[in-house]
């Protein structure tokens, strides 16, 4: 079942790795503004595959944003996404990511193969007035089942009615929604009770050491049970070794993602993985 894993390990690219110590400052934020006005030319997407635990096949990928800074080099999204959120630029960037991902899906003929590509969307995007209309227009270009939104909580949702409206509309369009980094935000459980989501993504801070950490194992196994009781599926992120894959399989976790399968990779490489799947 892990053939997809060993195959993926042969295609690790180095150029998409960033230096975690790089800290962009206020000047870089100014650059960020110029570049995104400049057609986002210094941004690009990489894709991290998702493995169907039952079949051992690649079932999709997550689009992850990269910023090639002219002086700093590659900057981690963990560093620049907060800058974008503070400055309110995140919504335009999210729209760019959605547009790029949908274009890629169309151009590379990804639809109709059972592959789903996930896009990260922050709660701030959901409360933006133009968001639903933007998604409605973009989704006309593909089958809505080919994409999924991973919703990340970014601070306090000051307009949860608006967020609920947006999520309901998005679900009605046929786009799946998942709660990202589940367990780390302070309103994760209220998400599950309020919002129409179909999946939770267990945060890697619980997942990575479940073969050694009994507390984390309990948290992960009870959360999987909770999700299943609510009719939701589960993706575990940050899986770094094969023993953890086996343990998650026993716990009936549907999907895994992590360095054990592959780091985020370039478009051509993820396409190779998608097509390898369809040959089976
Ligand atoms: P996330 O959505 O939870 O994405 C998972 C992050 O964990 C990615 O980091 C991924 O490279 C990393 N990761 C995956 N597997 C492993 C593993 O086995 N071990 C370890 N140590 N790490 C692993 P990345 O690409 O740096 O992204 C960080 C965060 O930035 C993402 O967390 C997401 O919240 C945010 N982000 C990335 N792209 C976008 C985007 O287009 N829009 C928005 N709004 N946020 C984004
Ligand atoms: Mg995510
Ligand atoms: Mg996540
Ligand atoms: Mg995470």
Coordinates of C-alpha atoms and ligand atoms in Angstrom, one line a residue:
X1 CA 0.0 0.0 0.0
X2 CA 3.0 2.3 0.5
X3 CA 4.3 2.2 -3.1
X4 CA 3.0 5.7 -3.6
X5 CA 5.2 6.7 -0.7
X6 CA 8.5 5.3 -1.9
X7 CA 7.8 6.6 -5.4
X8 CA 7.2 10.1 -4.0
X9 CA 10.4 10.0 -2.0
X10 CA 12.4 9.9 -5.2
X11 CA 11.1 13.3 -6.3
X12 CA 12.1 15.7 -3.5
X13 CA 12.9 19.1 -4.9
X14 CA 15.3 21.4 -3.0
X15 CA 14.5 24.8 -4.5
X16 CA 11.1 25.0 -2.8
X17 CA 12.5 24.8 0.6
X18 CA 12.7 28.0 2.6
X19 CA 14.9 29.1 5.5
X20 CA 12.7 29.1 8.6
X21 CA 14.9 31.7 10.3
X22 CA 14.1 34.4 7.8
X23 CA 11.9 37.1 9.4
X24 CA 10.3 39.6 7.0
X25 CA 9.9 43.1 8.5
X26 CA 7.9 46.2 7.7
X27 CA 10.1 47.0 4.7
X28 CA 9.4 43.6 3.3
X29 CA 5.7 44.2 3.7
X30 CA 6.1 47.2 1.4
X31 CA 7.7 44.9 -1.1
X32 CA 4.8 42.5 -0.6
X33 CA 2.4 45.2 -1.6
X34 CA 4.4 46.1 -4.8
X35 CA 4.7 42.6 -5.8
X36 CA 1.1 41.7 -5.5
X37 CA 0.2 44.7 -7.5
X38 CA 2.7 43.5 -10.0
X39 CA 0.6 40.5 -10.8
X40 CA 1.9 38.3 -8.0
X41 CA 5.0 37.5 -10.1
X42 CA 7.2 36.5 -7.2
X43 CA 4.6 34.1 -5.8
X44 CA 4.1 30.5 -6.8
X45 CA 2.3 27.4 -5.7
X46 CA 3.7 24.1 -4.6
X47 CA 1.6 21.0 -4.0
X48 CA 1.8 18.4 -1.2
X49 CA 0.1 15.1 -2.0
X50 CA -2.5 13.4 0.1
X51 CA -2.7 9.6 0.5
X52 CA -5.8 7.6 0.7
X53 CA -4.9 5.3 3.7
X54 CA -7.3 2.5 2.6
X55 CA -6.0 2.1 -1.0
X56 CA -2.5 3.5 -0.6
X57 CA -3.1 5.7 -3.6
X58 CA -2.7 9.5 -4.0
X59 CA -6.1 11.1 -3.8
X60 CA -5.3 14.7 -4.0
X61 CA -2.9 17.5 -3.0
X62 CA -2.8 20.8 -1.0
X63 CA -1.8 24.0 -2.8
X64 CA 0.8 25.9 -0.7
X65 CA 1.9 29.4 -1.4
X66 CA 5.6 30.4 -1.8
X67 CA 7.1 33.9 -1.9
X68 CA 10.4 34.4 -3.7
X69 CA 11.7 37.5 -2.1
X70 CA 14.4 39.3 -4.2
X71 CA 16.8 39.6 -1.3
X72 CA 15.7 37.2 1.4
X73 CA 15.1 34.3 -0.9
X74 CA 12.2 32.0 -0.3
X75 CA 10.0 33.1 2.6
X76 CA 7.8 30.7 4.6
X77 CA 4.1 31.3 4.4
X78 CA 4.0 31.0 8.2
X79 CA 6.0 34.4 8.1
X80 CA 4.2 36.3 5.3
X81 CA 0.6 35.1 5.6
X82 CA 0.2 36.9 9.0
X83 CA 1.6 40.1 7.3
X84 CA -1.0 39.7 4.6
X85 CA -3.8 39.2 7.1
X86 CA -2.8 42.3 9.2
X87 CA -2.7 44.5 6.1
X88 CA -6.0 43.1 4.7
X89 CA -4.2 41.9 1.5
X90 CA -4.9 38.3 2.2
X91 CA -8.2 38.3 0.4
X92 CA -6.6 39.3 -2.9
X93 CA -3.9 36.8 -2.4
X94 CA -6.4 34.0 -1.7
X95 CA -8.3 34.9 -4.8
X96 CA -5.1 34.6 -6.8
X97 CA -4.4 31.2 -5.2
X98 CA -7.9 30.0 -6.1
X99 CA -7.6 31.3 -9.7
X100 CA -4.2 29.7 -10.1
X101 CA -5.3 26.4 -8.7
X102 CA -8.4 26.2 -10.9
X103 CA -6.4 27.2 -14.0
X104 CA -3.9 24.4 -13.2
X105 CA -6.7 21.9 -12.8
X106 CA -8.1 22.9 -16.1
X107 CA -4.9 23.2 -18.0
X108 CA -3.6 19.8 -16.8
X109 CA -6.9 17.9 -17.1
X110 CA -7.1 16.9 -13.4
X111 CA -10.9 16.7 -13.2
X112 CA -12.7 13.4 -13.6
X113 CA -9.9 11.4 -12.0
X114 CA -11.2 11.5 -8.5
X115 CA -8.4 13.9 -7.5
X116 CA -9.2 16.8 -5.1
X117 CA -6.9 19.8 -4.8
X118 CA -7.2 21.7 -1.5
X119 CA -6.9 25.5 -1.2
X120 CA -6.2 27.3 2.1
X121 CA -8.8 29.9 3.0
X122 CA -8.8 32.0 6.1
X123 CA -11.9 33.0 8.1
X124 CA -11.0 36.6 7.1
X125 CA -11.6 35.7 3.5
X126 CA -15.0 34.2 4.3
X127 CA -16.2 37.5 5.8
X128 CA -15.1 39.5 2.7
X129 CA -18.2 40.7 0.9
X130 CA -17.0 39.8 -2.6
X131 CA -15.7 36.3 -1.8
X132 CA -18.8 34.2 -2.6
X133 CA -19.3 35.9 -5.9
X134 CA -15.7 35.4 -6.8
X135 CA -15.8 31.7 -6.1
X136 CA -19.1 31.3 -8.0
X137 CA -17.5 32.8 -11.1
X138 CA -14.2 30.8 -10.8
X139 CA -15.9 27.5 -10.2
X140 CA -17.8 27.7 -13.5
X141 CA -14.5 26.6 -15.1
X142 CA -14.2 23.2 -13.5
X143 CA -16.2 20.5 -11.6
X144 CA -16.6 21.8 -8.1
X145 CA -15.8 18.4 -6.7
X146 CA -12.2 18.8 -7.9
X147 CA -11.4 21.4 -5.2
X148 CA -11.8 21.7 -1.4
X149 CA -11.3 24.6 0.9
X150 CA -9.2 24.2 4.1
X151 CA -10.5 26.8 6.5
X152 CA -8.0 28.2 9.0
X153 CA -9.1 30.3 11.8
X154 CA -7.2 33.6 11.8
X155 CA -7.9 35.4 15.0
X156 CA -11.4 36.3 16.0
X157 CA -14.2 36.0 13.5
X158 CA -16.0 39.3 14.0
X159 CA -18.8 38.4 11.6
X160 CA -19.7 34.8 12.1
X161 CA -23.1 35.2 10.4
X162 CA -21.2 36.3 7.3
X163 CA -18.8 33.4 7.6
X164 CA -21.7 31.0 8.0
X165 CA -23.4 32.5 4.9
X166 CA -20.3 32.1 2.8
X167 CA -19.6 28.6 3.9
X168 CA -23.2 27.5 3.3
X169 CA -23.1 29.0 -0.2
X170 CA -19.7 27.4 -1.0
X171 CA -21.0 24.0 0.2
X172 CA -24.1 24.5 -2.0
X173 CA -21.8 25.1 -5.0
X174 CA -20.5 21.5 -4.3
X175 CA -17.1 22.5 -2.9
X176 CA -16.0 20.5 0.1
X177 CA -14.8 22.3 3.2
X178 CA -12.4 21.1 5.9
X179 CA -11.4 22.6 9.3
X180 CA -7.6 23.0 9.1
X181 CA -5.2 22.7 12.1
X182 CA -8.0 21.1 14.1
X183 CA -7.4 21.3 17.8
X184 CA -5.2 24.4 17.8
X185 CA -7.7 27.2 17.4
X186 CA -9.9 28.2 20.3
X187 CA -13.2 27.6 18.6
X188 CA -12.6 24.3 16.8
X189 CA -15.5 22.6 18.4
X190 CA -17.9 25.5 17.8
X191 CA -16.9 25.2 14.2
X192 CA -18.1 21.7 14.0
X193 CA -21.5 22.6 15.6
X194 CA -22.0 25.8 13.5
X195 CA -20.5 25.3 10.1
X196 CA -21.2 22.8 7.3
X197 CA -17.8 21.1 7.0
X198 CA -17.2 17.6 5.8
X199 CA -13.7 17.0 7.1
X200 CA -11.3 17.9 9.8
X201 CA -7.5 18.1 9.4
X202 CA -5.7 17.1 12.6
X203 CA -2.9 19.4 13.3
X204 CA 0.6 18.0 13.0
X205 CA 1.5 19.1 16.5
X206 CA -0.6 16.2 17.8
X207 CA 0.0 13.8 14.9
X208 CA 3.8 13.6 14.5
X209 CA 4.6 11.6 17.6
X210 CA 1.5 9.5 18.3
X211 CA 3.7 6.3 18.2
X212 CA 5.6 7.6 21.2
X213 CA 3.3 10.1 23.0
X214 CA 0.3 8.4 24.7
X215 CA -1.5 11.7 25.3
X216 CA -1.3 12.7 21.7
X217 CA -2.5 9.2 20.7
X218 CA -5.5 9.6 22.9
X219 CA -6.3 13.1 21.5
X220 CA -5.9 11.8 17.9
X221 CA -8.0 8.6 18.4
X222 CA -10.8 10.3 20.2
X223 CA -10.9 13.1 17.7
X224 CA -11.1 10.6 14.9
X225 CA -14.0 8.9 16.7
X226 CA -15.8 12.2 17.3
X227 CA -15.4 13.1 13.6
X228 CA -16.8 9.8 12.5
X229 CA -19.7 10.0 14.9
X230 CA -20.5 13.4 13.3
X231 CA -20.2 11.9 9.8
X232 CA -16.9 13.7 9.0
X233 CA -13.8 12.3 7.5
X234 CA -10.3 12.9 8.8
X235 CA -7.0 14.0 7.3
X236 CA -3.9 13.7 9.5
X237 CA -1.2 16.2 8.6
X238 CA 2.5 16.1 9.5
X239 CA 3.0 12.3 9.2
X240 CA 6.7 11.7 9.1
X241 CA 7.2 7.9 9.4
X242 CA 5.7 4.6 8.3
X243 CA 4.8 3.4 11.8
X244 CA 2.6 6.5 12.2
X245 CA 0.9 5.6 8.9
X246 CA 0.1 2.1 10.1
X247 CA -1.2 3.4 13.4
X248 CA -3.5 5.9 11.7
X249 CA -4.7 3.2 9.4
X250 CA -5.7 1.1 12.5
X251 CA -7.5 4.2 13.8
X252 CA -9.5 4.4 10.5
X253 CA -8.1 7.8 9.6
X254 CA -9.1 8.3 5.9
X255 CA -6.3 10.5 4.6
X256 CA -2.7 11.3 5.5
X257 CA -0.3 14.0 4.4
X258 CA 3.3 14.5 5.5
X259 CA 6.9 14.2 4.7
X260 CA 6.6 10.3 4.8
X261 CA 4.7 10.6 1.5
X262 CA 6.3 13.8 0.1
X263 CA 7.3 17.4 0.9
X264 CA 5.4 20.0 -1.1
X265 CA 6.6 19.7 -4.8
X266 CA 6.3 21.5 -8.1
X267 CA 3.3 21.3 -10.4
X268 CA 5.0 18.9 -12.9
X269 CA 5.9 16.5 -10.1
X270 CA 2.4 16.4 -8.5
X271 CA 0.9 15.8 -11.9
X272 CA 3.2 12.8 -12.3
X273 CA 1.9 11.5 -9.0
X274 CA -1.8 12.1 -10.1
X275 CA -1.2 10.3 -13.4
X276 CA 0.6 7.4 -11.7
X277 CA -2.6 7.0 -9.7
X278 CA -4.9 6.8 -12.7
X279 CA -2.7 4.0 -14.2
X280 CA -3.7 1.6 -11.4
Ligands
LIG1 P1 -1.1 24.2 6.8 O1 -2.3 24.5 5.9 O2 -1.5 23.5 8.0 O3 -0.1 23.4 5.9 C1 0.7 22.4 6.4 C2 2.1 22.9 6.6 O4 2.9 21.8 7.2 C3 2.9 23.2 5.3 O5 3.8 24.2 5.6 C4 3.6 21.9 5.0 O6 4.7 22.1 4.2 C5 4.0 21.5 6.4 N1 4.2 20.0 6.5 C6 3.5 19.1 5.8 N2 3.9 17.9 6.1 C7 4.8 18.0 7.1 C8 5.6 17.1 7.9 O7 5.5 15.9 7.8 N3 6.4 17.6 8.9 C9 6.5 19.0 9.1 N4 7.3 19.4 10.0 N5 5.8 19.9 8.3 C10 5.0 19.4 7.4 P2 3.9 25.6 4.8 O8 3.8 25.3 3.3 O9 5.1 26.3 5.3 O10 2.6 26.4 5.1 C11 2.4 26.9 6.4 C12 1.1 27.4 6.6 O11 0.9 28.6 5.8 C13 0.0 26.5 6.2 O12 -0.3 25.5 7.2 C14 -1.2 27.5 5.9 O13 -1.8 27.7 7.1 C15 -0.4 28.7 5.5 N6 -0.6 28.8 4.0 C16 0.2 28.2 3.0 N7 -0.3 28.5 1.8 C17 -1.4 29.3 2.0 C18 -2.3 29.9 1.1 O14 -2.3 29.8 -0.1 N8 -3.3 30.7 1.7 C19 -3.4 30.8 3.1 N9 -4.4 31.5 3.6 N10 -2.5 30.2 3.9 C20 -1.6 29.5 3.4
LIG2 MG1 -3.9 23.6 5.0
LIG3 MG1 -3.1 22.2 8.3
LIG4 MG1 -1.0 22.9 10.5

